Amino acid sequence: MGAFKNEKNGTWYVQFRYTDWQGLRQQKLKRGFATKREAQEWEQAFLTEKKADVTMPFKTFTELYEKDVRPKLKENTWLTKE
């Protein structure tokens, strides 16, 4: 858990490393959280999503897929995918 406070403007940010799907180490930085808890929750959600692998349940996969794809599509296009 790497939640830190930016003393200059009073916001929180997270900075951490994770292993991507190719096995490469990546660094992630996300700024602008109002509280430390928000920053830590965002980090946990990000890591949970990136941790997804072939052994995850199909329902979990479809939920991740919908969360990723739906905002990019028009409503009628999404309805044809359902």
Backbone as numpy.savetxt, mean C-alpha at the origin, in Angstrom:
# Nx Ny Nz CAx CAy CAz Cx Cy Cz
9.20 -0.85 11.54 8.37 0.32 11.54 9.25 1.55 11.54
9.09 2.34 10.52 9.90 3.54 10.44 9.05 4.78 10.30
8.34 5.17 11.36 7.55 6.39 11.33 8.35 7.50 12.02
8.48 8.61 11.33 9.29 9.72 11.84 8.51 11.02 11.70
8.83 11.97 12.57 8.16 13.27 12.52 9.07 14.28 11.83
8.50 15.00 10.89 9.21 16.08 10.22 9.05 17.31 11.10
10.13 17.70 11.76 10.06 18.81 12.71 9.79 20.15 12.01
10.13 20.23 10.74 9.95 21.48 10.01 8.48 21.86 9.85
7.66 20.87 9.46 6.24 21.19 9.23 5.28 20.40 10.13
5.80 19.54 10.99 4.97 18.84 11.96 4.22 17.63 11.45
4.49 17.21 10.21 3.81 16.02 9.69 4.69 14.79 9.91
4.07 13.64 9.75 4.76 12.36 9.92 5.02 11.73 8.56
6.06 10.89 8.51 6.35 10.15 7.29 6.88 8.77 7.65
6.79 7.85 6.71 7.34 6.51 6.90 8.42 6.27 5.86
9.45 5.57 6.30 10.54 5.19 5.41 10.96 3.79 5.81
10.96 2.87 4.84 11.29 1.48 5.14 11.76 0.78 3.88
12.30 -0.40 4.07 12.74 -1.25 2.96 11.87 -2.50 2.93
11.66 -3.02 1.72 10.90 -4.25 1.53 11.48 -5.01 0.34
11.13 -6.27 0.22 11.56 -7.09 -0.91 10.41 -7.20 -1.89
10.65 -6.82 -3.15 9.57 -6.85 -4.14 9.38 -8.26 -4.69
8.47 -8.40 -5.65 8.12 -9.72 -6.19 9.26 -10.36 -6.96
10.27 -9.58 -7.36 11.43 -10.13 -8.06 12.55 -10.50 -7.11
12.36 -10.28 -5.82 13.38 -10.57 -4.84 14.38 -9.44 -4.64
14.10 -8.28 -5.21 14.99 -7.13 -5.08 14.56 -6.26 -3.90
15.55 -5.72 -3.18 15.26 -4.83 -2.07 14.89 -3.45 -2.60
13.80 -2.91 -2.10 13.32 -1.60 -2.51 13.17 -0.73 -1.27
13.30 0.58 -1.47 13.09 1.52 -0.38 11.83 2.34 -0.68
11.03 2.58 0.33 9.78 3.32 0.17 9.74 4.48 1.16
9.29 5.63 0.67 9.14 6.82 1.49 7.79 7.45 1.17
6.99 7.70 2.18 5.68 8.33 2.01 5.54 9.40 3.08
5.22 10.61 2.65 5.15 11.76 3.57 3.74 12.31 3.70
3.56 13.15 4.71 2.34 13.94 4.82 1.25 13.40 5.72
1.57 12.53 6.65 0.56 12.00 7.56 0.38 12.94 8.75
-0.85 13.08 9.21 -1.14 13.97 10.33 -0.71 13.35 11.66
-0.78 12.01 11.76 -0.43 11.35 13.02 0.52 10.19 12.76
1.19 9.78 13.82 2.10 8.64 13.73 1.32 7.37 13.42
0.14 7.24 14.03 -0.69 6.05 13.81 -1.08 5.91 12.34
-1.47 7.02 11.70 -1.81 6.98 10.27 -0.63 6.48 9.45
0.55 6.98 9.76 1.76 6.59 9.03 2.02 5.10 9.19
1.92 4.60 10.41 2.17 3.18 10.66 1.11 2.30 10.01
-0.14 2.73 10.03 -1.20 1.95 9.39 -1.00 1.89 7.88
-0.58 3.00 7.28 -0.32 3.00 5.84 0.83 2.04 5.51
1.87 2.06 6.33 3.01 1.16 6.10 2.57 -0.30 6.18
1.77 -0.65 7.19 1.30 -2.02 7.32 0.43 -2.44 6.14
-0.45 -1.56 5.68 -1.30 -1.86 4.53 -0.45 -2.06 3.28
0.56 -1.23 3.10 1.45 -1.34 1.94 2.19 -2.67 1.97
2.75 -3.01 3.13 3.51 -4.26 3.24 2.61 -5.48 3.06
1.39 -5.42 3.56 0.45 -6.53 3.38 0.15 -6.73 1.90
-0.06 -5.64 1.19 -0.34 -5.73 -0.24 0.86 -6.27 -1.01
2.05 -5.84 -0.67 3.26 -6.28 -1.38 3.66 -7.70 -1.00
3.21 -8.15 0.17 3.55 -9.49 0.62 2.74 -10.56 -0.10
1.73 -10.16 -0.80 0.84 -11.09 -1.48 1.63 -12.05 -2.37
1.28 -13.32 -2.31 1.96 -14.33 -3.12 0.95 -15.33 -3.67
1.43 -16.36 -4.32 0.54 -17.32 -4.98 -0.25 -18.17 -4.00
0.10 -18.15 -2.73 -0.64 -18.96 -1.76 -1.80 -18.19 -1.12
-2.01 -16.93 -1.53 -3.11 -16.16 -0.95 -4.44 -16.70 -1.45
-5.48 -16.57 -0.64 -6.81 -17.02 -1.07 -7.29 -16.20 -2.27
-8.11 -16.82 -3.11 -8.60 -16.16 -4.31 -9.41 -14.91 -3.95
-10.18 -14.96 -2.89 -10.98 -13.81 -2.46 -10.07 -12.62 -2.15
-8.96 -12.85 -1.48 -8.02 -11.78 -1.18 -7.44 -11.21 -2.46
-7.11 -12.09 -3.40 -6.57 -11.63 -4.67 -7.57 -10.74 -5.41
-8.83 -11.17 -5.45 -9.83 -10.38 -6.17 -10.07 -9.03 -5.49
-9.99 -8.99 -4.17 -10.15 -7.72 -3.46 -8.99 -6.77 -3.79
-7.77 -7.29 -3.82 -6.62 -6.47 -4.19 -6.73 -5.99 -5.64
-7.19 -6.89 -6.51 -7.35 -6.54 -7.92 -8.37 -5.41 -8.08
-9.51 -5.55 -7.40 -10.55 -4.52 -7.50 -10.04 -3.18 -6.98
-9.35 -3.21 -5.85 -8.82 -1.97 -5.27 -7.83 -1.29 -6.21
-7.08 -2.07 -6.95 -6.07 -1.53 -7.86 -6.68 -1.05 -9.17
-7.61 -1.82 -9.75 -8.09 -1.56 -11.10 -9.32 -0.65 -11.14
-10.22 -0.80 -10.20 -11.51 -0.09 -10.29 -11.39 1.43 -10.43
-10.50 2.10 -9.69 -10.41 3.56 -9.85 -9.96 4.00 -11.25
-9.35 3.12 -12.00 -8.82 3.46 -13.32 -9.85 3.26 -14.43
-10.98 2.62 -14.11 -11.97 2.28 -15.12 -13.25 3.10 -14.96
-13.95 3.25 -16.09 -15.29 3.85 -16.03 -16.23 2.84 -15.41
-17.32 3.33 -14.85 -18.27 2.46 -14.15 -18.82 1.35 -15.05
-19.19 1.66 -16.28 -19.73 0.63 -17.18 -18.70 -0.45 -17.49
-17.45 -0.07 -17.64 -16.40 -1.06 -17.89 -16.28 -1.99 -16.70
-16.31 -1.42 -15.50 -16.20 -2.27 -14.30 -17.39 -3.22 -14.21
-18.58 -2.75 -14.54 -19.77 -3.60 -14.47 -19.67 -4.79 -15.42
-19.02 -4.62 -16.57 -18.85 -5.75 -17.49 -17.83 -6.75 -16.96
-16.92 -6.31 -16.11 -15.93 -7.21 -15.53 -16.50 -8.04 -14.39
-17.56 -7.56 -13.75 -18.14 -8.30 -12.63 -18.80 -9.52 -13.06
